[in-house]
Amino acid sequence: MATTSPLKDIDDKFCLCSICLEQLKEPKQLPCLHRYCKDCLSSIIQRCYDVIQCPECREESQIPTNGVDGFKTDFYSKSLVEYVQIQQSLKSDEIRECYGCSKLVRVAAYCFKCNDFLCKDCHNFHVTNKMMKDHQKYTLSLEDMETKNITIEKLASMRDAPGCNTHPEKISELYCETCGNLPICVACMHGEHKGHNLHEVKALAKLKRKQLSQKLKTLEDINKDKDVTGPRQAKEELTLNVGIKKTTLIWEHNQADAKIMKKIQHTEGRIQQVEQEKQHTEKKIFDSLQTEMEHEIQEVKKKYEEIFRVKKLEVTETFKARKSSLEKELAEFREQRERFERDMKELLESIEEQLNKNMETIEEMSQHFDNIKKRFQTLNVMASSILASDNDWLAVQCIPDMFTAAANLMKDLKKDFPELKTLTVVTVSYKQYSFRKPSVTKISNEVKKKVNLNNPYRYVFGMTSIGDGKIAISGYTSDFEASFIIVIDMNGRILQDKKMNTGEYQPSRYCKLLSQHKVSSVCEPNEIGLYDVRDCSYIKKNISDVINSWPKDRYVTCVATDPFNNHILVGGYDSRDVYVFDDQLNYLHILTLPEMIKWPRDITVSDGHLLVCDYMREKCYVTTTDGLESKLVGEFMKPNLEGSNFKPISVCNDKNGFIYVLWMSHKFSSGCFLVQYDQEDSQVLTVREVDGKATVLTVIETSEGENLVVATFNSQRIDVYDLITKE
């Protein structure tokens, strides 16, 4: 007979849907007795044609014509799920509305008759009050659920029979098999279910229970008739056979193992024998090689000693040469220091000499003007007395003498003295020394770069480096209407373009760098100015307005800057006078060049000296810059060039003190040569033929080093040469 289990012993997973893994909702049962949520089963049916396969046992079942509704509702599982939900609600102390008192409280029991929760007081009323007698067996508290062995039969007895599908208020006593076992009341059998296959619930249930009991008894009888000893005997026989097989295999293994061990021992003996033979052979070979190696070692040792002797000699000679070179360099440094001290002494003596000379001149001027002042006062007193007197005889006798005295006084007043401002300045030629290993600069054999300018319609007379690889170029335009200053980069791109109208005179303009941002410039006939590369501004003065002694027919021919004294030096045509200005264009004094110089075509200050290109004399000189009278220091050798006579037209120097002079044939465009001179003795070092129309040169410094730049007269291009410096 079948037995029932208490609900508390049923596994929690029994009420779970194996598809969604949640509690069953509206459980539907397949013919294989597996149950699933109605919605879960419906989702599977939608993917099937007319047969559904159970997700658990894979048994196939025919899908009813009305789909998932055609499968039976599992009231057994449904009751269990409801019971579990009620139990969980009671355990959770959930706040609910009590069916009895309508208060929101923690519910304590559930009445299956009322189908709702009750609070503790209403539960006590339910189970004790006679009026609720028919509710007592339908009421369960949490304690009842946990302590009493409530079975599914008892749970089923607590529930009323389902109501009629059409008339829910009536108890269903029949069910319609035609409509899928639908519960109906007696009234419905004469209505819409008339003629259907109807069954009385109680009678059918009794029949079904009887059939189920018979089925279970039949299954028990079949189970008893089965032979349960057969498997046990087969197991014992299998164990015996396996034991025999294992024993046989072990014996065979031992026999084979003994044979293998004999072979192993034999092989190990052979290995030992081979090892002994190996050691003997190795010793024999080693002894032989050792003898040979000892002989070779002796030979190598001899070679090594010879190589070491040669290398030692080479090292000795090398370091001897280096020591000699360093000693020579040390001697040069000492000589430079002695020369520096000697030159400094001469410089100080020159300053002292200029100071004394200027002081004597100033004192002489002071005495002279004091004497003139006294004489003028005396003459003025006498003249005033005579003019105020009525004595004609006195006037006739004294006035001629007074005229003579006045004439002499006028003559003394016109006596030429240097301007006082020039006497307050002491000009020195300071030679800078670099106490390092002397450097040698060589000009590259070929033009490194040819830079074409964007506007060829200009004539170039001046060029100077302004730093950062930029060049300032000056001259006049091809229409002779204006002079210009332009700034270009090393690619020929014009960065600044300043034009200045200069009237009817041919506006030849020259330029030299004065400071980081300013370029000094002169322009024919007598203009001097400063060009600021930052904002392209230009200030100027007429030299004739500043210097009264400037002749009307004189025009400027060159300009140079003295960075040490911050002076601007201006040379003019047919004159040995070089006019010195400060960096504010204030006139200071005149520096007169030596007598052998006719007039300067170009000048440059280098190492405290003035380099002068004398175009008319066809020579290039080195003179001093201190004092008012320049002295000759030396003369650059004229290069031995065949053909026409050559004249110096441009001169510059590099940072190592080497001098570069541009020599041009007196026949324009027929030949031009670039000559490099030594900084000490003015000897010719290098001669390079350049463009016949070259007119000016300068040295610029870039990130890669110094370059020598030569510009042609009509400015169609500039040629750049590398200056290669070697220690």
XYZ file of C-alpha atoms in Angstrom:
727
model
C 0.000 0.000 0.000
C 1.134 3.506 -0.689
C 2.101 5.645 2.262
C 2.076 9.361 2.637
C 4.874 11.565 3.930
C 4.567 14.671 6.039
C 4.908 17.887 4.052
C 7.959 18.921 6.080
C 9.867 15.858 4.778
C 9.326 16.779 1.149
C 12.453 18.207 -0.561
C 12.337 21.952 -1.211
C 13.309 21.317 -4.836
C 10.102 19.345 -5.314
C 8.211 22.605 -5.803
C 10.750 24.107 -8.211
C 10.305 24.327 -11.961
C 13.327 22.715 -13.623
C 13.086 25.219 -16.491
C 13.078 28.590 -14.676
C 14.432 27.157 -11.373
C 11.782 29.050 -9.423
C 8.665 27.937 -7.545
C 6.022 26.458 -9.770
C 3.385 28.853 -11.031
C 0.180 27.328 -12.401
C 1.892 23.927 -12.696
C 1.006 21.824 -15.753
C 1.738 18.101 -15.794
C 3.016 16.106 -18.768
C 1.972 12.468 -19.260
C 5.370 11.448 -17.838
C 4.240 13.104 -14.535
C 6.917 15.837 -14.734
C 5.494 19.245 -13.995
C 6.454 22.772 -15.124
C 5.171 26.325 -14.918
C 2.439 27.005 -17.406
C 4.384 29.896 -18.984
C 7.631 27.887 -19.156
C 5.863 24.972 -20.837
C 4.108 27.372 -23.212
C 7.461 28.853 -24.329
C 8.690 25.337 -25.212
C 5.491 24.439 -27.067
C 5.900 27.530 -29.261
C 9.135 26.044 -30.618
C 7.581 22.603 -31.274
C 5.359 21.388 -34.080
C 2.918 18.791 -32.656
C 5.093 16.819 -30.238
C 6.812 18.064 -27.096
C 9.821 16.383 -25.522
C 10.041 16.426 -21.736
C 13.068 18.545 -20.684
C 13.946 15.980 -17.994
C 13.204 12.447 -19.202
C 13.012 13.242 -22.958
C 9.701 11.365 -23.272
C 7.676 12.678 -26.180
C 4.026 13.705 -25.751
C 1.406 14.866 -28.200
C 0.587 18.550 -27.859
C -3.167 19.075 -27.247
C -5.114 21.040 -29.825
C -5.665 23.874 -27.343
C -1.985 24.023 -26.490
C -0.686 24.266 -22.966
C -4.219 24.534 -21.563
C -4.825 20.977 -22.766
C -2.313 19.567 -20.280
C -3.673 18.735 -16.823
C -3.203 21.176 -13.991
C -1.166 19.543 -11.220
C -3.364 20.342 -8.211
C -1.061 18.294 -6.009
C 1.960 20.495 -6.745
C -0.178 23.598 -6.758
C -1.346 22.847 -3.216
C 2.227 22.240 -2.090
C 3.396 25.539 -3.596
C 0.603 27.449 -1.926
C 1.389 25.737 1.373
C 5.085 26.659 1.093
C 4.244 30.274 0.227
C 1.922 30.526 3.235
C 4.605 29.043 5.490
C 7.248 31.500 4.193
C 4.921 34.456 4.756
C 4.328 33.397 8.361
C 8.044 32.875 8.997
C 9.042 36.266 7.625
C 6.900 38.219 10.115
C 5.486 40.014 7.141
C 3.120 42.920 7.815
C -0.219 42.114 6.248
C -3.830 43.072 6.636
C -5.615 40.656 8.968
C -8.748 39.219 7.407
C -10.537 39.244 10.751
C -9.777 42.727 12.143
C -8.480 44.463 8.970
C -5.399 45.686 10.865
C -1.882 45.824 9.430
C -0.046 43.458 11.755
C 2.305 40.506 11.758
C 0.082 37.606 10.757
C 0.203 34.412 12.815
C -2.069 31.929 10.997
C -3.906 31.157 7.797
C -7.519 30.066 7.359
C -8.093 27.935 4.292
C -11.822 28.508 4.702
C -11.385 32.279 4.600
C -8.480 31.972 2.150
C -6.602 34.702 4.030
C -4.185 35.480 6.872
C -5.141 36.088 10.506
C -3.432 37.919 13.329
C -2.779 36.211 16.643
C -6.000 37.435 18.271
C -8.195 36.516 15.329
C -6.514 33.107 15.189
C -7.390 32.489 18.844
C -10.940 33.577 18.104
C -11.093 31.182 15.138
C -9.991 28.136 17.081
C -11.964 28.812 20.301
C -15.207 30.463 19.313
C -18.109 28.128 18.610
C -19.327 30.427 15.873
C -16.174 29.575 13.912
C -16.408 25.873 14.590
C -16.519 24.984 10.894
C -13.316 27.051 10.379
C -11.245 25.369 13.070
C -10.030 22.416 11.040
C -9.198 24.777 8.172
C -6.962 27.031 10.282
C -3.187 26.513 10.622
C -0.616 28.528 12.525
C 3.158 28.544 11.923
C 3.575 26.337 14.982
C 1.088 23.821 13.533
C 3.051 23.730 10.287
C 6.370 23.108 12.023
C 5.326 20.649 14.765
C 2.427 18.670 13.304
C 2.954 16.054 10.657
C 0.682 17.630 8.100
C 0.291 15.378 5.082
C -0.852 16.217 1.592
C -4.136 14.406 2.370
C -4.763 16.664 5.350
C -3.821 19.707 3.297
C -6.256 18.580 0.591
C -9.004 18.099 3.159
C -8.595 21.708 4.247
C -9.547 22.905 0.824
C -13.069 22.895 -0.507
C -13.851 21.346 -3.804
C -13.187 23.736 -6.672
C -16.071 25.940 -7.719
C -17.932 25.599 -10.979
C -16.104 27.037 -13.926
C -19.221 28.934 -14.973
C -20.804 29.443 -11.524
C -17.880 29.889 -9.081
C -20.240 30.264 -6.105
C -21.499 26.696 -6.591
C -19.577 23.566 -5.685
C -18.522 21.502 -8.666
C -19.907 17.985 -8.357
C -19.189 16.963 -11.940
C -16.415 17.383 -14.399
C -16.613 17.533 -18.172
C -14.144 15.221 -19.891
C -15.112 16.690 -23.265
C -13.950 20.155 -22.157
C -10.666 18.933 -20.670
C -11.847 17.750 -17.232
C -13.436 21.108 -16.534
C -15.222 21.307 -13.084
C -18.931 22.117 -13.446
C -22.045 22.191 -11.291
C -25.310 20.268 -11.757
C -26.917 23.269 -13.414
C -24.294 23.302 -16.174
C -25.056 19.719 -17.222
C -28.359 20.952 -18.618
C -26.800 24.021 -20.161
C -23.680 24.509 -22.254
C -22.296 21.063 -21.284
C -25.411 19.184 -22.302
C -24.524 16.063 -24.266
C -20.855 16.157 -23.139
C -19.043 13.262 -21.525
C -19.765 14.104 -17.863
C -18.694 12.226 -14.731
C -19.656 12.463 -11.079
C -16.603 13.481 -9.144
C -17.059 11.225 -6.094
C -17.877 8.091 -8.066
C -15.051 8.645 -10.532
C -12.574 9.381 -7.725
C -13.535 6.144 -5.982
C -13.050 4.231 -9.221
C -9.710 5.850 -9.935
C -8.421 5.162 -6.427
C -9.354 1.508 -6.792
C -7.625 1.274 -10.173
C -4.491 2.956 -8.765
C -4.365 0.518 -5.827
C -4.604 -2.439 -8.195
C -1.854 -0.981 -10.370
C 0.454 -0.529 -7.413
C -0.190 -4.112 -6.212
C 0.606 -5.458 -9.676
C 3.926 -3.567 -9.674
C 4.814 -5.001 -6.256
C 4.086 -8.556 -7.413
C 6.241 -8.141 -10.509
C 9.085 -6.831 -8.370
C 8.898 -9.887 -6.059
C 9.049 -12.328 -8.967
C 12.353 -10.892 -10.186
C 15.542 -13.032 -9.454
C 17.687 -10.838 -7.251
C 20.385 -13.477 -6.611
C 21.621 -13.559 -10.222
C 23.573 -10.296 -10.081
C 25.164 -11.301 -6.775
C 26.470 -14.582 -8.205
C 27.767 -12.807 -11.322
C 29.638 -10.358 -9.111
C 31.331 -13.168 -7.149
C 32.307 -14.962 -10.358
C 33.776 -11.727 -11.778
C 35.838 -11.181 -8.631
C 37.255 -14.728 -8.835
C 38.173 -14.415 -12.514
C 39.896 -11.084 -11.939
C 41.970 -12.562 -9.085
C 43.157 -15.444 -11.247
C 44.033 -13.066 -14.078
C 46.002 -10.758 -11.789
C 48.002 -13.681 -10.347
C 48.896 -14.895 -13.833
C 49.976 -11.428 -14.963
C 52.158 -10.911 -11.881
C 53.985 -14.244 -12.469
C 54.595 -13.396 -16.134
C 55.814 -9.917 -15.150
C 58.303 -11.339 -12.646
C 59.712 -13.726 -15.253
C 60.165 -10.929 -17.791
C 61.617 -8.616 -15.144
C 64.296 -11.184 -14.225
C 65.397 -11.430 -17.847
C 65.546 -7.643 -18.187
C 67.606 -7.312 -14.988
C 70.206 -9.700 -16.405
C 70.464 -7.591 -19.544
C 70.710 -4.407 -17.452
C 73.561 -5.820 -15.369
C 75.385 -6.942 -18.502
C 74.938 -3.552 -20.133
C 76.099 -1.716 -17.003
C 79.281 -3.808 -17.055
C 79.896 -2.843 -20.658
C 79.300 0.822 -19.777
C 81.952 0.655 -17.064
C 84.335 -0.947 -19.527
C 83.668 1.793 -22.090
C 84.171 4.470 -19.425
C 87.550 3.003 -18.507
C 88.564 2.898 -22.162
C 87.394 6.507 -22.518
C 89.468 7.683 -19.567
C 92.521 5.890 -20.903
C 92.074 7.400 -24.362
C 91.471 10.881 -22.928
C 94.639 10.663 -20.842
C 96.621 9.600 -23.857
C 95.220 12.438 -25.979
C 95.672 14.970 -23.158
C 99.303 13.997 -22.664
C 99.920 14.352 -26.381
C 98.110 17.696 -26.597
C 99.845 18.968 -23.495
C 103.202 18.319 -25.087
C 102.119 20.088 -28.267
C 100.558 22.971 -26.320
C 103.662 23.526 -24.258
C 105.621 23.881 -27.463
C 103.013 26.221 -28.957
C 102.844 28.211 -25.715
C 106.539 28.835 -25.931
C 106.136 30.036 -29.504
C 103.144 32.242 -28.588
C 105.024 33.615 -25.618
C 107.879 34.638 -27.877
C 105.444 36.261 -30.323
C 103.626 37.993 -27.450
C 106.869 39.359 -26.058
C 107.786 40.676 -29.494
C 104.340 42.210 -30.022
C 104.428 43.711 -26.538
C 107.834 45.202 -27.234
C 106.617 46.756 -30.499
C 103.364 48.017 -28.954
C 105.201 49.404 -25.972
C 107.512 51.249 -28.317
C 104.529 52.579 -30.281
C 102.765 53.698 -27.100
C 105.942 55.308 -25.861
C 106.363 57.195 -29.126
C 102.675 58.175 -29.175
C 102.672 59.525 -25.654
C 106.020 61.133 -26.251
C 104.516 62.949 -29.235
C 101.442 63.901 -27.201
C 103.619 65.134 -24.370
C 105.710 67.122 -26.811
C 102.552 68.579 -28.333
C 101.196 69.502 -24.909
C 104.512 71.021 -23.906
C 104.479 73.030 -27.114
C 100.906 74.067 -26.430
C 101.884 75.006 -22.876
C 104.707 77.129 -24.234
C 102.267 78.804 -26.614
C 99.868 79.514 -23.763
C 102.681 80.987 -21.711
C 103.790 83.053 -24.663
C 100.188 84.210 -25.159
C 100.011 85.144 -21.502
C 103.262 87.089 -21.685
C 102.059 88.813 -24.844
C 98.737 89.516 -23.172
C 100.457 91.053 -20.154
C 102.772 93.028 -22.423
C 99.884 94.288 -24.543
C 97.896 95.107 -21.430
C 100.819 97.102 -20.117
C 101.060 98.938 -23.425
C 97.301 99.464 -23.361
C 97.433 100.970 -19.890
C 100.368 103.127 -20.930
C 98.395 104.237 -24.002
C 95.421 105.114 -21.829
C 97.660 107.018 -19.448
C 99.338 108.787 -22.369
C 95.952 109.769 -23.841
C 94.807 110.885 -20.423
C 97.851 113.109 -19.904
C 97.656 114.458 -23.434
C 93.945 115.243 -23.142
C 94.469 116.786 -19.714
C 97.269 119.005 -21.111
C 95.043 120.035 -24.007
C 92.130 120.779 -21.689
C 94.429 122.743 -19.358
C 95.833 124.657 -22.320
C 92.314 125.408 -23.510
C 91.343 126.498 -20.008
C 94.287 128.888 -19.691
C 93.749 130.161 -23.209
C 90.091 130.939 -22.621
C 90.836 132.477 -19.207
C 93.386 134.779 -20.887
C 90.896 135.679 -23.615
C 88.259 136.356 -20.992
C 90.570 138.736 -19.101
C 91.676 140.487 -22.299
C 88.070 140.856 -23.379
C 87.132 142.338 -20.016
C 90.023 144.842 -20.234
C 89.151 145.755 -23.808
C 85.501 146.097 -22.889
C 86.281 148.443 -19.954
C 88.586 150.635 -22.059
C 86.137 150.754 -24.952
C 83.272 151.658 -22.644
C 85.357 154.490 -21.095
C 86.379 155.970 -24.445
C 82.868 155.721 -25.828
C 81.526 157.475 -22.752
C 84.239 160.230 -22.851
C 84.002 163.519 -24.842
C 87.789 163.650 -25.291
C 88.222 163.310 -29.019
C 92.001 163.357 -28.776
C 91.929 160.344 -26.479
C 89.594 158.560 -28.849
C 91.840 159.233 -31.853
C 94.891 157.945 -30.050
C 93.401 154.863 -28.307
C 90.790 153.496 -30.685
C 93.341 152.256 -33.329
C 95.184 150.360 -30.607
C 91.904 148.936 -29.428
C 91.121 147.786 -33.002
C 94.466 145.998 -33.089
C 93.782 144.378 -29.700
C 90.303 143.355 -30.818
C 91.700 141.797 -34.019
C 94.242 139.787 -32.040
C 91.534 138.751 -29.610
C 89.333 137.654 -32.504
C 92.212 135.659 -33.964
C 92.823 133.897 -30.664
C 89.124 133.151 -30.307
C 89.198 131.392 -33.678
C 92.113 129.217 -32.685
C 91.257 125.572 -33.532
C 90.949 123.346 -30.506
C 89.527 119.788 -30.380
C 85.951 119.555 -29.239
C 85.743 119.175 -25.486
C 83.560 116.066 -25.826
C 86.281 114.275 -27.781
C 88.769 115.066 -25.026
C 86.600 113.329 -22.444
C 86.830 110.015 -24.316
C 89.811 107.689 -24.211
C 89.812 105.278 -27.160
C 91.677 102.023 -26.745
C 92.436 99.084 -28.979
C 91.752 96.072 -26.805
C 92.999 92.809 -28.211
C 91.025 89.823 -26.958
C 92.855 86.624 -26.152
C 91.476 83.101 -25.983
C 93.616 80.879 -23.799
C 92.940 77.647 -25.621
C 94.578 75.529 -28.230
C 94.962 77.611 -31.422
C 92.360 76.832 -34.081
C 92.831 76.651 -37.823
C 89.997 77.661 -40.108
C 89.840 76.492 -43.705
C 87.476 77.544 -46.466
C 85.590 74.723 -48.165
C 86.747 74.000 -51.712
C 83.269 74.238 -53.154
C 80.308 76.501 -52.582
C 78.187 74.851 -49.896
C 74.977 76.547 -50.931
C 73.758 79.000 -53.544
C 70.929 81.112 -52.174
C 68.765 82.827 -54.780
C 66.984 85.976 -53.701
C 63.354 86.569 -54.549
C 63.954 90.050 -55.972
C 67.021 90.408 -58.207
C 66.420 94.071 -59.034
C 68.659 95.415 -56.291
C 72.318 96.415 -56.138
C 74.202 95.289 -53.042
C 76.841 97.381 -51.241
C 76.589 96.183 -47.642
C 75.981 92.884 -45.853
C 76.233 91.792 -42.215
C 75.191 88.835 -40.066
C 72.536 89.561 -37.426
C 72.490 86.121 -35.757
C 70.214 83.070 -35.960
C 71.378 82.437 -39.521
C 69.886 85.745 -40.735
C 71.598 88.359 -42.897
C 70.980 92.090 -43.321
C 71.717 93.362 -46.844
C 71.806 97.015 -47.957
C 72.192 98.877 -51.239
C 69.971 100.691 -53.706
C 67.203 99.677 -56.073
C 67.792 99.280 -59.788
C 65.804 102.439 -60.559
C 68.176 104.495 -58.323
C 65.156 105.988 -56.553
C 65.599 104.449 -53.123
C 68.050 102.674 -50.880
C 67.054 99.619 -48.890
C 67.812 97.323 -45.979
C 66.437 93.789 -46.189
C 66.713 90.823 -43.828
C 66.827 87.319 -45.326
C 67.255 83.786 -44.041
C 69.617 81.157 -45.410
C 66.984 80.062 -47.926
C 66.801 83.514 -49.513
C 63.374 84.260 -48.071
C 62.968 87.994 -47.414
C 61.857 88.497 -43.805
C 62.008 92.316 -43.718
C 62.157 94.908 -46.496
C 62.810 98.551 -45.622
C 63.050 101.164 -48.399
C 64.236 104.734 -47.783
C 63.932 107.588 -50.307
C 67.164 109.523 -50.598
C 66.481 112.212 -53.172
C 68.362 112.648 -56.407
C 71.727 111.346 -55.192
C 72.750 107.763 -56.046
C 71.749 106.092 -52.761
C 74.563 103.593 -52.088
C 73.936 102.168 -48.615
C 76.336 100.223 -46.371
C 75.696 98.388 -43.085
C 77.413 96.633 -40.163
C 75.996 94.954 -37.061
C 76.239 97.164 -33.970
C 74.431 95.098 -31.319
C 72.051 92.180 -31.029
C 69.100 94.047 -32.510
C 70.617 97.106 -34.187
C 72.414 97.564 -37.489
C 74.426 100.705 -38.159
C 74.056 102.043 -41.681
C 75.389 104.897 -43.804
C 74.063 106.092 -47.128
C 75.457 108.460 -49.710
C 76.005 111.291 -49.535
C 76.258 111.829 -45.763
C 73.555 109.933 -43.886
C 74.180 107.835 -40.764
C 71.467 105.797 -39.077
C 70.435 102.854 -36.903
C 68.074 100.123 -38.124
C 66.221 98.055 -35.485
C 65.560 94.519 -36.752
C 62.839 93.998 -34.151
C 60.360 96.544 -35.495
C 62.013 97.735 -38.751
C 62.366 101.244 -37.308
C 65.125 103.517 -38.608
C 66.573 106.710 -37.114
C 69.082 108.845 -38.992
C 71.173 112.005 -39.015
C 73.001 114.010 -41.666
C 76.687 114.012 -40.840
C 77.091 117.498 -42.338
C 74.582 118.804 -39.783
C 76.655 117.381 -36.938
C 80.207 118.008 -38.164
C 80.898 121.502 -39.481
C 84.166 120.421 -41.070
C 82.465 117.859 -43.321
C 83.172 119.012 -46.921
C 80.211 119.452 -49.231
C 81.670 117.182 -51.927
C 82.499 114.314 -49.523
C 80.289 111.232 -49.376
C 80.377 108.132 -47.205
C 82.007 104.960 -48.556
C 81.945 102.516 -45.648
C 80.928 101.869 -42.059
C 82.317 99.694 -39.265
C 81.458 99.006 -35.627
C 83.736 98.684 -32.606
C 81.901 96.299 -30.235
C 84.363 96.850 -27.397
C 83.953 100.635 -27.287
C 80.406 100.553 -28.741
C 81.451 102.980 -31.469
C 80.422 103.474 -35.081
C 83.222 104.340 -37.538
C 82.400 106.046 -40.854
C 84.793 106.424 -43.782
C 84.425 108.906 -46.644
C 85.580 109.407 -50.183
C 89.027 110.937 -50.805
C 89.789 111.371 -47.103
C 91.943 109.686 -44.480
C 89.561 110.853 -41.761
C 87.369 108.239 -40.093
C 84.500 109.790 -38.134
C 83.669 108.155 -34.809
C 80.132 108.167 -33.327
C 78.655 106.521 -30.250
C 75.718 104.075 -30.324
C 73.273 107.007 -30.071
C 74.693 108.648 -33.228
C 76.471 111.350 -31.208
C 79.660 112.542 -32.875
C 82.800 111.878 -30.803
C 85.988 112.593 -32.736
C 87.994 111.999 -35.893
C 90.434 109.111 -36.253
C 92.998 110.040 -38.894
C 94.444 107.124 -40.842
C 98.178 106.884 -41.677
C 99.486 108.977 -44.579
C 100.045 106.051 -46.964
C 96.269 105.436 -47.079
C 94.315 107.364 -49.724
C 90.736 106.633 -48.571
C 88.896 103.572 -47.215
C 86.667 101.509 -49.509
C 85.740 99.198 -46.602
C 86.747 98.983 -42.948
C 86.304 96.394 -40.191
C 87.344 96.352 -36.536
C 89.148 93.106 -35.709
C 90.840 92.252 -32.442
C 91.223 95.916 -31.480
C 92.659 96.907 -34.868
C 91.155 98.531 -37.927
C 91.290 96.621 -41.224
C 91.270 99.082 -44.128
C 90.653 98.338 -47.822
C 92.383 101.173 -49.734
C 90.771 100.979 -53.145
C 92.909 103.708 -54.705
C 96.255 102.392 -53.393
C 95.175 98.802 -54.203
C 96.282 97.680 -50.752
C 94.826 96.410 -47.494
C 96.198 97.651 -44.173
C 96.000 97.004 -40.432
C 96.005 100.129 -38.232
C 95.353 101.042 -34.620
C 92.082 102.523 -33.356
C 93.229 104.257 -30.175
C 93.814 107.976 -29.931
C 93.139 110.489 -32.667
C 95.985 109.434 -34.949
C 95.842 105.857 -36.255
C 99.173 104.093 -36.609
C 100.127 101.495 -39.185
C 100.420 97.974 -37.773
C 100.862 95.956 -40.944
C 99.897 95.342 -44.528
C 98.186 92.314 -46.044
C 100.137 90.702 -48.820
C 98.535 91.192 -52.177
C 97.852 87.810 -53.795
C 100.024 86.934 -56.761
C 97.326 86.910 -59.420
C 97.908 87.028 -63.140
C 96.095 89.492 -65.334
C 94.608 92.808 -64.313
C 95.451 94.719 -61.182
C 93.249 93.800 -58.250
C 91.797 96.148 -55.672
C 90.460 95.280 -52.184
C 86.718 96.019 -51.923
C 85.523 94.154 -48.828
C 87.049 92.750 -45.640
C 85.783 90.708 -42.653
C 87.036 88.302 -39.991
C 85.862 85.107 -38.243
C 85.727 84.254 -34.544
C 89.190 82.664 -34.680
C 90.709 85.906 -35.980
C 91.308 84.864 -39.590
C 90.920 87.699 -42.113
C 89.067 87.478 -45.441
C 89.533 90.068 -48.202
C 87.662 90.303 -51.490
C 89.993 91.423 -54.301
C 88.330 92.644 -57.495
C 89.846 93.397 -60.855
C 89.793 97.068 -61.793
C 87.824 95.892 -64.824
C 84.435 95.127 -63.288
C 83.202 91.546 -63.789
C 86.523 90.395 -65.244
C 87.669 88.598 -62.099
C 87.267 88.433 -58.325
C 89.159 86.441 -55.688
C 88.547 85.600 -52.053
C 91.756 85.522 -49.995
C 92.189 84.207 -46.445
C 94.963 85.659 -44.260
C 96.600 84.470 -41.066
C 95.597 86.430 -37.991
C 99.166 86.846 -36.736
C 101.434 87.722 -39.643
C 98.885 88.579 -42.380
C 100.227 85.848 -44.651
C 98.091 84.452 -47.475
C 96.570 81.079 -46.544
C 93.884 80.370 -49.138
C 92.857 81.853 -52.477
C 89.453 81.097 -54.025
C 88.107 82.492 -57.270
C 84.518 83.699 -56.838
C 81.835 85.266 -58.999
C 83.264 88.173 -60.997
C 80.426 90.422 -59.823
C 81.036 89.787 -56.122
C 80.999 93.012 -54.156
C 80.789 92.286 -50.418
C 81.426 89.454 -47.978
C 80.677 88.653 -44.339
C 80.859 85.788 -41.851
C 77.659 84.405 -40.341
C 77.252 81.923 -37.508
C 74.613 79.182 -37.650
C 73.809 76.176 -35.494
C 76.196 74.142 -37.671
C 79.117 76.567 -37.330
C 80.483 79.564 -39.209
C 79.926 80.222 -42.896
C 81.482 82.747 -45.247
C 78.915 84.533 -47.410
C 79.753 86.346 -50.661
C 77.106 88.503 -52.359
C 77.104 89.588 -55.989
C 76.622 93.194 -56.982
C 73.188 92.812 -58.536
C 72.049 90.505 -55.707
C 70.827 87.691 -57.881
C 72.316 85.280 -55.386
C 74.668 84.817 -52.459
C 77.244 82.018 -52.254
C 77.829 80.273 -48.931
C 81.154 78.610 -48.073
C 81.843 76.367 -45.090
C 84.475 77.533 -42.617
C 85.995 74.319 -41.272
C 87.659 74.750 -37.887
C 90.292 72.292 -36.697
C 92.140 72.335 -33.401
